[in-house]
Coordinates of N, CA and C in Angstrom, one line a residue:
X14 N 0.9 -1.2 0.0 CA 0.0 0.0 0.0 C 0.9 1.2 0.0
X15 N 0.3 1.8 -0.9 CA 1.3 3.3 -1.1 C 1.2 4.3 -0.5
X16 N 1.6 5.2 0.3 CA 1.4 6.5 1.3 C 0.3 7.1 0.7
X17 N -0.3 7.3 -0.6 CA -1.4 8.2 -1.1 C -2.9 7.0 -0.9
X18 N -2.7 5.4 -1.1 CA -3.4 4.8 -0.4 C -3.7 4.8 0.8
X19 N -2.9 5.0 1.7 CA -3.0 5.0 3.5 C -3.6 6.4 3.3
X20 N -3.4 7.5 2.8 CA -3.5 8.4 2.6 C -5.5 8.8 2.7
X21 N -5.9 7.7 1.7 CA -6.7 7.8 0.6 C -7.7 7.2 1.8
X22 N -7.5 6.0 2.3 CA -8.1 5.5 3.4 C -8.5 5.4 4.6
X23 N -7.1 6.4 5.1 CA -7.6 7.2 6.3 C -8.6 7.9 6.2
X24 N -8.7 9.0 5.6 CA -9.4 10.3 5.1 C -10.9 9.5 4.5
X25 N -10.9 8.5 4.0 CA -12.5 7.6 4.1 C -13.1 7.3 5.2
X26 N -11.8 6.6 5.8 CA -12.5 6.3 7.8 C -13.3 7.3 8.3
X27 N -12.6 8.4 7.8 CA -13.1 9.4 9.2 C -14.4 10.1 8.0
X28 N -14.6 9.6 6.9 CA -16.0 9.9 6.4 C -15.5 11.7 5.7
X29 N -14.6 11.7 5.3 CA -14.1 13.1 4.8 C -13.9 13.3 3.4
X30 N -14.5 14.4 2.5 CA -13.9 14.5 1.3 C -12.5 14.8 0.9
X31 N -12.1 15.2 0.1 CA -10.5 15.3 -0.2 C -11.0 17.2 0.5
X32 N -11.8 18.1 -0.4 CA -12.3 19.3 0.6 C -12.1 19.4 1.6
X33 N -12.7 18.3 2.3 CA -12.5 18.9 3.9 C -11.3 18.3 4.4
X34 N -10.7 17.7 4.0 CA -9.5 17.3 4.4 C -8.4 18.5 3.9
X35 N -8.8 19.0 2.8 CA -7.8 19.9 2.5 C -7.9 21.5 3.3
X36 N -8.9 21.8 3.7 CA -9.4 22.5 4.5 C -8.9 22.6 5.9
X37 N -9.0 21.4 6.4 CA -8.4 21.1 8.1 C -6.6 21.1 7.6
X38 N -6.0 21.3 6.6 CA -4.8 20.7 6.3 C -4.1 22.4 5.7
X39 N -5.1 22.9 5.1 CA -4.5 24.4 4.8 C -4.2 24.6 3.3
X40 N -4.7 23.5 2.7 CA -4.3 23.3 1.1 C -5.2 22.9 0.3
X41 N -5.0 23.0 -1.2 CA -6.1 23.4 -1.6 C -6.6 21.6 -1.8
X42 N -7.6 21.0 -3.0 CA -8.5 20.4 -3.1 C -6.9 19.1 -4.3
X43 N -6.7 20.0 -4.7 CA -6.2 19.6 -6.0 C -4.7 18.4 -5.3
X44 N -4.2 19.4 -4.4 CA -2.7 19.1 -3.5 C -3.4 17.3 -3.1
X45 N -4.4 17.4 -2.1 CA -4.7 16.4 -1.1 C -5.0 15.2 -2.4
X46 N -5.6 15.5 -3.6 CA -6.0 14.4 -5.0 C -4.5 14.3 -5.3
X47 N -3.6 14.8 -5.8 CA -2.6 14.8 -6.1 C -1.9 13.8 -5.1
X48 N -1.8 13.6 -3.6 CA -1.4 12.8 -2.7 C -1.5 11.6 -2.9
X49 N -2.8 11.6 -3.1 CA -3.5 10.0 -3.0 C -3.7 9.4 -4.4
X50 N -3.2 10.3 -5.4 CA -3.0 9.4 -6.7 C -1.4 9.1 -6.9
X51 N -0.4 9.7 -6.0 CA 0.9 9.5 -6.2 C 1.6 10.0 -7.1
X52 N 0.7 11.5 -7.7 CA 1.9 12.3 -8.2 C 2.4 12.9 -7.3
X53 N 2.2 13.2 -5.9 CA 2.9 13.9 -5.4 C 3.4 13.6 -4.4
X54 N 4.0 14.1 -3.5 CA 4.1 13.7 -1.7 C 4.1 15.2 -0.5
X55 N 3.3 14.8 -0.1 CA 3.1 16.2 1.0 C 4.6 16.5 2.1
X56 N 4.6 17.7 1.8 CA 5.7 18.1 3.1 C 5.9 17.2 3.9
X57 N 7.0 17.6 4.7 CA 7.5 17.1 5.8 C 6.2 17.4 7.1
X58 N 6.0 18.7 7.0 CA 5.6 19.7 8.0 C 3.8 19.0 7.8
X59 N 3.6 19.0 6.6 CA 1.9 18.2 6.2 C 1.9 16.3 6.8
X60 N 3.0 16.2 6.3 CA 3.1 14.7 7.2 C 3.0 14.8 8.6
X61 N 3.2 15.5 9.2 CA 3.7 15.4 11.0 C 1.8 16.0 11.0
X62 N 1.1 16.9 10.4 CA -0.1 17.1 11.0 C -1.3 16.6 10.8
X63 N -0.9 15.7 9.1 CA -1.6 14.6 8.8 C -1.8 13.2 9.9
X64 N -0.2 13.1 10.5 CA -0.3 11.4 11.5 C -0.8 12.5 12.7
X65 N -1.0 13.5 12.9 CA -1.5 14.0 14.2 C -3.0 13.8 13.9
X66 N -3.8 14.7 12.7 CA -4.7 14.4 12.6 C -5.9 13.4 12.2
X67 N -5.4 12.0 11.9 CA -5.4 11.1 11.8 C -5.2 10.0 13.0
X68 N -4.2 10.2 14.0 CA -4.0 9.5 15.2 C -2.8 8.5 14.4
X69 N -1.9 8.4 13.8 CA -1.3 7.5 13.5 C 0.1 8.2 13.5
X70 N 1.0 7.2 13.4 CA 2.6 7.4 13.7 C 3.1 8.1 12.1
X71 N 4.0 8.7 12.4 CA 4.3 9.1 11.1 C 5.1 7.8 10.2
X72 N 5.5 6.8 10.7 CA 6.3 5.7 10.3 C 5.1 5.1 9.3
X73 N 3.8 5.1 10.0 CA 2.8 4.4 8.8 C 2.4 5.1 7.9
X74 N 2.5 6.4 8.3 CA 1.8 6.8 6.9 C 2.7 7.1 5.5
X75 N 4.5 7.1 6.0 CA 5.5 7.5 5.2 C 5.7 5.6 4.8
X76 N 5.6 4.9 5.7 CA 6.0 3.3 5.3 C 5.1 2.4 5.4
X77 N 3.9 2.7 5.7 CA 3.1 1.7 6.1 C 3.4 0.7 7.5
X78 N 4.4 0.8 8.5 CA 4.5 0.3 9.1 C 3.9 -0.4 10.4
X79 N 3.8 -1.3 10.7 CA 2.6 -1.5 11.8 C 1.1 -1.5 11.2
X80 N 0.5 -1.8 12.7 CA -1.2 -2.2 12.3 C -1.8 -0.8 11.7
X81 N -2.7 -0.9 10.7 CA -3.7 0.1 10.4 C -4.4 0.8 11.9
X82 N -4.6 1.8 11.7 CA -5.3 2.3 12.8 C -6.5 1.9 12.7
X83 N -7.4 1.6 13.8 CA -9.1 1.8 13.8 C -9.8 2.7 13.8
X84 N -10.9 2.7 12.9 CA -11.4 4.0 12.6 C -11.8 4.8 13.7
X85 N -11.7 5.9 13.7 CA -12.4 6.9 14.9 C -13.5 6.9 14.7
X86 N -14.2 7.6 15.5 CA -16.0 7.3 16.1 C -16.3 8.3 15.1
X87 N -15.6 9.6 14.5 CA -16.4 10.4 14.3 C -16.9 11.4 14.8
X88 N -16.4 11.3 16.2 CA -16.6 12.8 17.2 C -15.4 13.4 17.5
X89 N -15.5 14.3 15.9 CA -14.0 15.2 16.8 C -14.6 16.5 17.2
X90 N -14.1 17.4 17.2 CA -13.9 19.0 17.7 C -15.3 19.3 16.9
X91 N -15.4 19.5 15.6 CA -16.4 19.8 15.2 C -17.6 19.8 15.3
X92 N -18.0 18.3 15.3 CA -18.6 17.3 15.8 C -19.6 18.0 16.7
X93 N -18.4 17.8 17.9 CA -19.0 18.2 19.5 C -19.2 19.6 19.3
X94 N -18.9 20.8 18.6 CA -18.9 22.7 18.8 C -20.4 22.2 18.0
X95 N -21.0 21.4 17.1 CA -22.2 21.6 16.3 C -23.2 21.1 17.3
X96 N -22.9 19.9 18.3 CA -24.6 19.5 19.2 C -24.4 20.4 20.0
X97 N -23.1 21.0 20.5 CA -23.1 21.8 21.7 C -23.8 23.6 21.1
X98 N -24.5 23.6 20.0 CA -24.7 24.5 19.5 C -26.5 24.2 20.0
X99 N -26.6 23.3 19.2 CA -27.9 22.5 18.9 C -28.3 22.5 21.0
X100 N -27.5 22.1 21.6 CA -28.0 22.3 23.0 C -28.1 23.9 23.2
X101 N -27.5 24.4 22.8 CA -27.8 25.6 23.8 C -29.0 26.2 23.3
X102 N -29.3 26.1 22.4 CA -30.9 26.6 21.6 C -31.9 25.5 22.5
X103 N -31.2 24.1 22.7 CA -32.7 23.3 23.3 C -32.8 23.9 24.9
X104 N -31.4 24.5 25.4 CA -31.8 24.6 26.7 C -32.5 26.2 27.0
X105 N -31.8 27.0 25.9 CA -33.1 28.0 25.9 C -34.0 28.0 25.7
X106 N -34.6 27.3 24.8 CA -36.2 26.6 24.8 C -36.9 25.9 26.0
X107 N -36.1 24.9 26.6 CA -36.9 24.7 28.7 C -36.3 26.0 29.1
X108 N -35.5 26.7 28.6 CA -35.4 27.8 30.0 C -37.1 28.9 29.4
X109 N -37.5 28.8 28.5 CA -38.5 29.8 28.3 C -39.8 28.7 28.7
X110 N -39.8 28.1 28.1 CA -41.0 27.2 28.5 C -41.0 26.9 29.7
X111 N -40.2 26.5 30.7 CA -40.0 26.5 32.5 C -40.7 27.7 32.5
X112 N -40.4 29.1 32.6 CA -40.4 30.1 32.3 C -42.1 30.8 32.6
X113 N -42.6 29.9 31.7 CA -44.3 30.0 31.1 C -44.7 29.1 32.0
X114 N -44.4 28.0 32.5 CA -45.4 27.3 33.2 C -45.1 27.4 34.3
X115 N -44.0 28.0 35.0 CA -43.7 28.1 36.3 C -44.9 29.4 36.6
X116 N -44.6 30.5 36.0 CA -45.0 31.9 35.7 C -46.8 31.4 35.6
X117 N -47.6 30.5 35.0 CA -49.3 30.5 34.8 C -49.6 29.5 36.3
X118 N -48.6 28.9 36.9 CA -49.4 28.2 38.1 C -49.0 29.5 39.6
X119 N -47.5 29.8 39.3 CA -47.5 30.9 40.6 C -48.0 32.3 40.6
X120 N -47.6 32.8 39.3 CA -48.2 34.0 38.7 C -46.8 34.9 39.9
X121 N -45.8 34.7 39.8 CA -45.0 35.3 41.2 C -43.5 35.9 40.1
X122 N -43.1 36.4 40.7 CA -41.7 37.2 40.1 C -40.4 36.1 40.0
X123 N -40.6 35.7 41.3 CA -39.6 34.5 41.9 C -39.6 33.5 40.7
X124 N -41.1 33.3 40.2 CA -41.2 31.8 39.4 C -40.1 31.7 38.1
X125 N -40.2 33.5 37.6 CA -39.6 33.4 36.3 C -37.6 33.0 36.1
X126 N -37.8 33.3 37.5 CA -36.2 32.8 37.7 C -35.6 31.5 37.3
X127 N -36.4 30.7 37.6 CA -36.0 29.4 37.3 C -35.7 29.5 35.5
X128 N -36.7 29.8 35.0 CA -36.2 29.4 33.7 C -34.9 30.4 33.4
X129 N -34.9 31.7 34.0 CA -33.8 32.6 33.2 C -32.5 31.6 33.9
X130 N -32.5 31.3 34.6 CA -31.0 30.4 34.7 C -30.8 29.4 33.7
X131 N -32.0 28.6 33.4 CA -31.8 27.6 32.7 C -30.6 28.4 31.1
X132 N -31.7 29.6 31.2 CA -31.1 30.2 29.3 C -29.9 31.0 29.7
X133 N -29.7 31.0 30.5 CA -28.3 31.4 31.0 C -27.6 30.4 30.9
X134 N -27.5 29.2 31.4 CA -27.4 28.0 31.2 C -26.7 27.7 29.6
X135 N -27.9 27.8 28.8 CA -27.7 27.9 27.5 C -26.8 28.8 27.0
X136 N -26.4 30.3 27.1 CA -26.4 31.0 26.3 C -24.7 30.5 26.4
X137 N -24.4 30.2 28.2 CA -23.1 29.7 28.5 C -22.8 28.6 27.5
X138 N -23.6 27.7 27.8 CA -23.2 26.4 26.4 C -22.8 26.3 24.9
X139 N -23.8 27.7 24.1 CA -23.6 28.6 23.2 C -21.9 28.8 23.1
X140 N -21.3 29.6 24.0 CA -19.8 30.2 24.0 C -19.1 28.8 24.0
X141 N -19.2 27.9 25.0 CA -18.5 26.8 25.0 C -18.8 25.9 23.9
X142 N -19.6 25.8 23.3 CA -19.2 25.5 21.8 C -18.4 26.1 20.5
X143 N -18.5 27.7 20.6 CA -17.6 28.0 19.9 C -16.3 28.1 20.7
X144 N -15.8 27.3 21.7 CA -14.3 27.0 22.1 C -13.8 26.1 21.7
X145 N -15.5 25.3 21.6 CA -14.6 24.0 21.6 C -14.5 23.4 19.9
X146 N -15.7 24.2 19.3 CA -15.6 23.6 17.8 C -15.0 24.3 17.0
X147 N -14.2 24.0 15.8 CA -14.0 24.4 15.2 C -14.7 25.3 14.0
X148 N -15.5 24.8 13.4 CA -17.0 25.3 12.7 C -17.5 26.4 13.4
X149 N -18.0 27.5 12.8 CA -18.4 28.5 13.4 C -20.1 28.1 12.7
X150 N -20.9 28.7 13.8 CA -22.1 28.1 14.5 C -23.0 28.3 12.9
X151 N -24.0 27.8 12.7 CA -24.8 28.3 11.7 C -25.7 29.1 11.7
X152 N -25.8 29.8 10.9 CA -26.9 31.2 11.1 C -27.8 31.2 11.5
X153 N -28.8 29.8 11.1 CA -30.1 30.1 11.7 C -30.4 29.5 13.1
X154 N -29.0 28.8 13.8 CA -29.3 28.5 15.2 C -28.6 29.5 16.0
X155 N -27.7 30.5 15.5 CA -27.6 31.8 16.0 C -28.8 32.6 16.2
X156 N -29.6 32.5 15.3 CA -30.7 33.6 15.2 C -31.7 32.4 16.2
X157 N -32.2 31.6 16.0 CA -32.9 30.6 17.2 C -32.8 31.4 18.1
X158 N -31.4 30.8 18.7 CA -30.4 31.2 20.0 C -30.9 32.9 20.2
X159 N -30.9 33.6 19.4 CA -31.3 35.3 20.1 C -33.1 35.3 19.9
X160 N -33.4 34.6 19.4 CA -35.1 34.8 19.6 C -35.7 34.4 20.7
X161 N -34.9 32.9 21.3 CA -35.1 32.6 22.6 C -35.0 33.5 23.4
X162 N -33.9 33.6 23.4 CA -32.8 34.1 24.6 C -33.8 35.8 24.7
X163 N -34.1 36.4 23.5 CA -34.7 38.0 23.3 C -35.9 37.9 24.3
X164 N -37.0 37.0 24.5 CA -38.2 37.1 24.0 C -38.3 37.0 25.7
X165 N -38.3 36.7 26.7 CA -38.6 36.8 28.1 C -37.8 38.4 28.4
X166 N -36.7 38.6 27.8 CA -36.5 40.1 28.4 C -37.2 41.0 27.8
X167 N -37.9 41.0 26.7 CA -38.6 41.8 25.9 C -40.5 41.9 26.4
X168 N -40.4 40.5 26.8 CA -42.3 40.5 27.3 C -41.8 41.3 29.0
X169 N -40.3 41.4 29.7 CA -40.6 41.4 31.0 C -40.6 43.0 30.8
X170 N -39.5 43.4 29.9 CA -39.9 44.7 29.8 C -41.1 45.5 29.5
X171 N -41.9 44.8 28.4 CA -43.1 45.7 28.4 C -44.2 45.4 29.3
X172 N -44.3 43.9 30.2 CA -45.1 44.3 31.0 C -44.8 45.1 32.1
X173 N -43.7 45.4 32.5 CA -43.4 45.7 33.5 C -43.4 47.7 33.3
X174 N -43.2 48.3 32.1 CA -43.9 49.2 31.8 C -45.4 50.0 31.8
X175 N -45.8 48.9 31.7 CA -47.5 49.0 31.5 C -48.2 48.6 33.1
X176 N -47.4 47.3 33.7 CA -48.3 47.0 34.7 C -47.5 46.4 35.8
X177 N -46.2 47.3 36.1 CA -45.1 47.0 36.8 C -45.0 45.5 37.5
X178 N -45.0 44.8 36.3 CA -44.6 43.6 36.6 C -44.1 43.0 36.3
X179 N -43.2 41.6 36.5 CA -42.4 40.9 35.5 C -42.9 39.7 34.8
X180 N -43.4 39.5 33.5 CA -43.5 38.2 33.4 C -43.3 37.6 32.1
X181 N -43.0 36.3 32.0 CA -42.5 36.3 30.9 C -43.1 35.8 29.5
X182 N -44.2 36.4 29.7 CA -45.3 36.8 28.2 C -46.1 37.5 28.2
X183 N -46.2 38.0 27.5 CA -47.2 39.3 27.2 C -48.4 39.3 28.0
X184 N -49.0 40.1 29.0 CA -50.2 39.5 29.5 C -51.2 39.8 28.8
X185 N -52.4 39.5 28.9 CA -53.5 39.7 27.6 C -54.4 40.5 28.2
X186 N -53.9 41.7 28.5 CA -54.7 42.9 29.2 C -54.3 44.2 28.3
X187 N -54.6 44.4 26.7 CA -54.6 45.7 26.5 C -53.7 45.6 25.2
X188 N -54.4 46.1 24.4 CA -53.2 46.2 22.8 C -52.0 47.1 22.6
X189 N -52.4 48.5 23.9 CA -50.5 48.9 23.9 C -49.9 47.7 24.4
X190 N -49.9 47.0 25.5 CA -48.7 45.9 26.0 C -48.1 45.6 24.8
X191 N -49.0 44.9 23.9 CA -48.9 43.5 23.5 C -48.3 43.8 22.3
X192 N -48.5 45.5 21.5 CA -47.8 46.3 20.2 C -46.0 46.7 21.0
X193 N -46.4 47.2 22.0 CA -45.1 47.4 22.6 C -43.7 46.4 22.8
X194 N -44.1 45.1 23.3 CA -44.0 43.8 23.2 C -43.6 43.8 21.8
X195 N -44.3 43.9 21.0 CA -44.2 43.2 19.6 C -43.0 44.4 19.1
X196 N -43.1 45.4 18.9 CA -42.4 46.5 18.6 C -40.9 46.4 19.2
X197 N -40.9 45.9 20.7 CA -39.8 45.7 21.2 C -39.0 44.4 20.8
X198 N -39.8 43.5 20.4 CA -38.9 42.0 20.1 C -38.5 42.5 18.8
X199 N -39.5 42.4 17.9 CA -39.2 42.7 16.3 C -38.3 43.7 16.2
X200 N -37.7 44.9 17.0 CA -36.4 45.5 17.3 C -35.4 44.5 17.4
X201 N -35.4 43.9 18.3 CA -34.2 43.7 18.8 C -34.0 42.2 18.1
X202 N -34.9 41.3 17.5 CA -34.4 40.7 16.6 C -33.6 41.1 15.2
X203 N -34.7 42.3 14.5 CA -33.8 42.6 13.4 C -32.8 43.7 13.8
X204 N -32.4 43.8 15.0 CA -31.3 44.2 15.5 C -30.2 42.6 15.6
X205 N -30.5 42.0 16.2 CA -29.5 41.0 16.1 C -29.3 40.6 14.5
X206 N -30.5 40.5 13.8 CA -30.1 40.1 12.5 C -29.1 40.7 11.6
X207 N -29.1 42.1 12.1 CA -27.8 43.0 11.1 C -26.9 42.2 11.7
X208 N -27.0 42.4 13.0 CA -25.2 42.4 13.7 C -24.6 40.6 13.4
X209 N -25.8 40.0 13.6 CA -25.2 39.0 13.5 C -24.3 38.1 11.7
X210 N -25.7 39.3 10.3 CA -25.1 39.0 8.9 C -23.7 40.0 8.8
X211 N -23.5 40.7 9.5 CA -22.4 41.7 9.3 C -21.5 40.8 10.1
X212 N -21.0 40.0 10.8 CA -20.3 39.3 11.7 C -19.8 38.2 11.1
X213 N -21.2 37.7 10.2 CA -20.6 36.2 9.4 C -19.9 36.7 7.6

C-alpha cells in the first residue's frame, strides 16, 4: 500500500472528502487528490499534521509500518462545537418554557427565575461551543439562539412598563402591551439580525 493509499483510506475512515480534508490541512482540493493518486508527496511539516490528525505514527503513513489504525468514532472538535450549538438553543427553549409554566401556576416574580437560569445555562453552552468547535455556528441556530434568549426580556420589559410587573409573556390585558412587546422583540431581533449578517 502506497502512502497516497494510506492516505486515501484514512481520510474515508473518518468519512471526509479530499475538501475537507484539504481545509483542516490548509491546502487546496487539488494538493490532497494529487497525494493519493501519487503524483505527489506532501511536506514534511503536512506529514507530522496529517499522522497527528489522523492519530497514526508518522512511520505508517511515510511506510506503512505496523497495524492500520481503527477508525475513529467520528466525534472530533467539530462534531462536539455543532450539538453543543444544537444544545444551547434546546436549553433556551426549557429555560422559556419552564419560564411560562412556572410563571401560569404561581403568577409570582420568583417563578420566572428558574427558567432565566436555565437560558443562561444555554447561552453559557452557546460560547463553549464556539471554544470547543471548530466550525463557526450556523446562522439560523444563532438567530434561534437570540429569539429565545430576546423574548422573556422583551415581554418582562413591556409588562413591566404597562403593569409593573415581570413576566415572561405578554399579559392579555390591552393592545398597547402587546404592540409594545411586539415593537420591542421585532427591534431587537432585526437588531441582532444585522449584527449577526455583518459578523458572518
Amino acid at each position: 500500500m502506497t502512502l497516497g493509499e494510506r492516505l486515501q483510506a484514512l481520510r474515508k475512515s473518518r468519512g471526509l472528502s479530499q475538501e475537507q480534508l484539504a481545509e483542516e490541512l490548509g491546502v487546496s482540493r487539488q494538493a490532497v487528490s494529487k497525494w493519493e493518486l501519487g503524483e505527489s508527496a506532501p511536506e514534511l511539516e503536512k506529514v507530522l499534521v496529517l499522522s497527528e490528525f489522523f492519530g497514526v505514527t508518522t512511520d505508517y503513513l511515510l511506510k506503512g509500518g505496523g497495524e492500520a489504525p481503527a477508525p475513529k468514532s467520528g466525534w472530533d472538535r467539530k462534531a462536539i462545537g455543532q450539538v453543543q450549538y444544537v444544545v444551547s438553543a434546546g436549553l433556551l427553549a426549557i429555560g422559556l418554557l419552564l419560564a411560562f409554566a412556572t410563571w401560569y401556576e404561581q403568577q409570582t416574580d420568583s417563578a420566572i427565575w428558574h427558567g432565566m437560569i436555565i437560558q443562561v445555562a444555554g447561552a453559557v453552552w452557546y460560547f463553549a461551543g464556539r471554544l470547543v468547535g471548530k466550525e463557526p455556528c450556523p446562522f439560523w441556530i444563532k438567530m434561534l439562539d437570540w429569539a429565545l434568549g430576546l423574548f422573556m426580556p422583551c415581554s418582562m420589559a413591556s409588562t413591566y412598563l404597562f403593569f409593573r410587573r415581570l413576566t415572561p409573556y405578554p399579559l392579555d390585558v390591552g393592545v398597547p402591551a402587546t404592540a409594545v412587546f411586539l415593537l420591542l422583540y421585532g427591534a431587537a431581533l432585526f437588531i441582532a439580525y444585522r449584527v449577526l449578517k455583518k459578523l458572518s
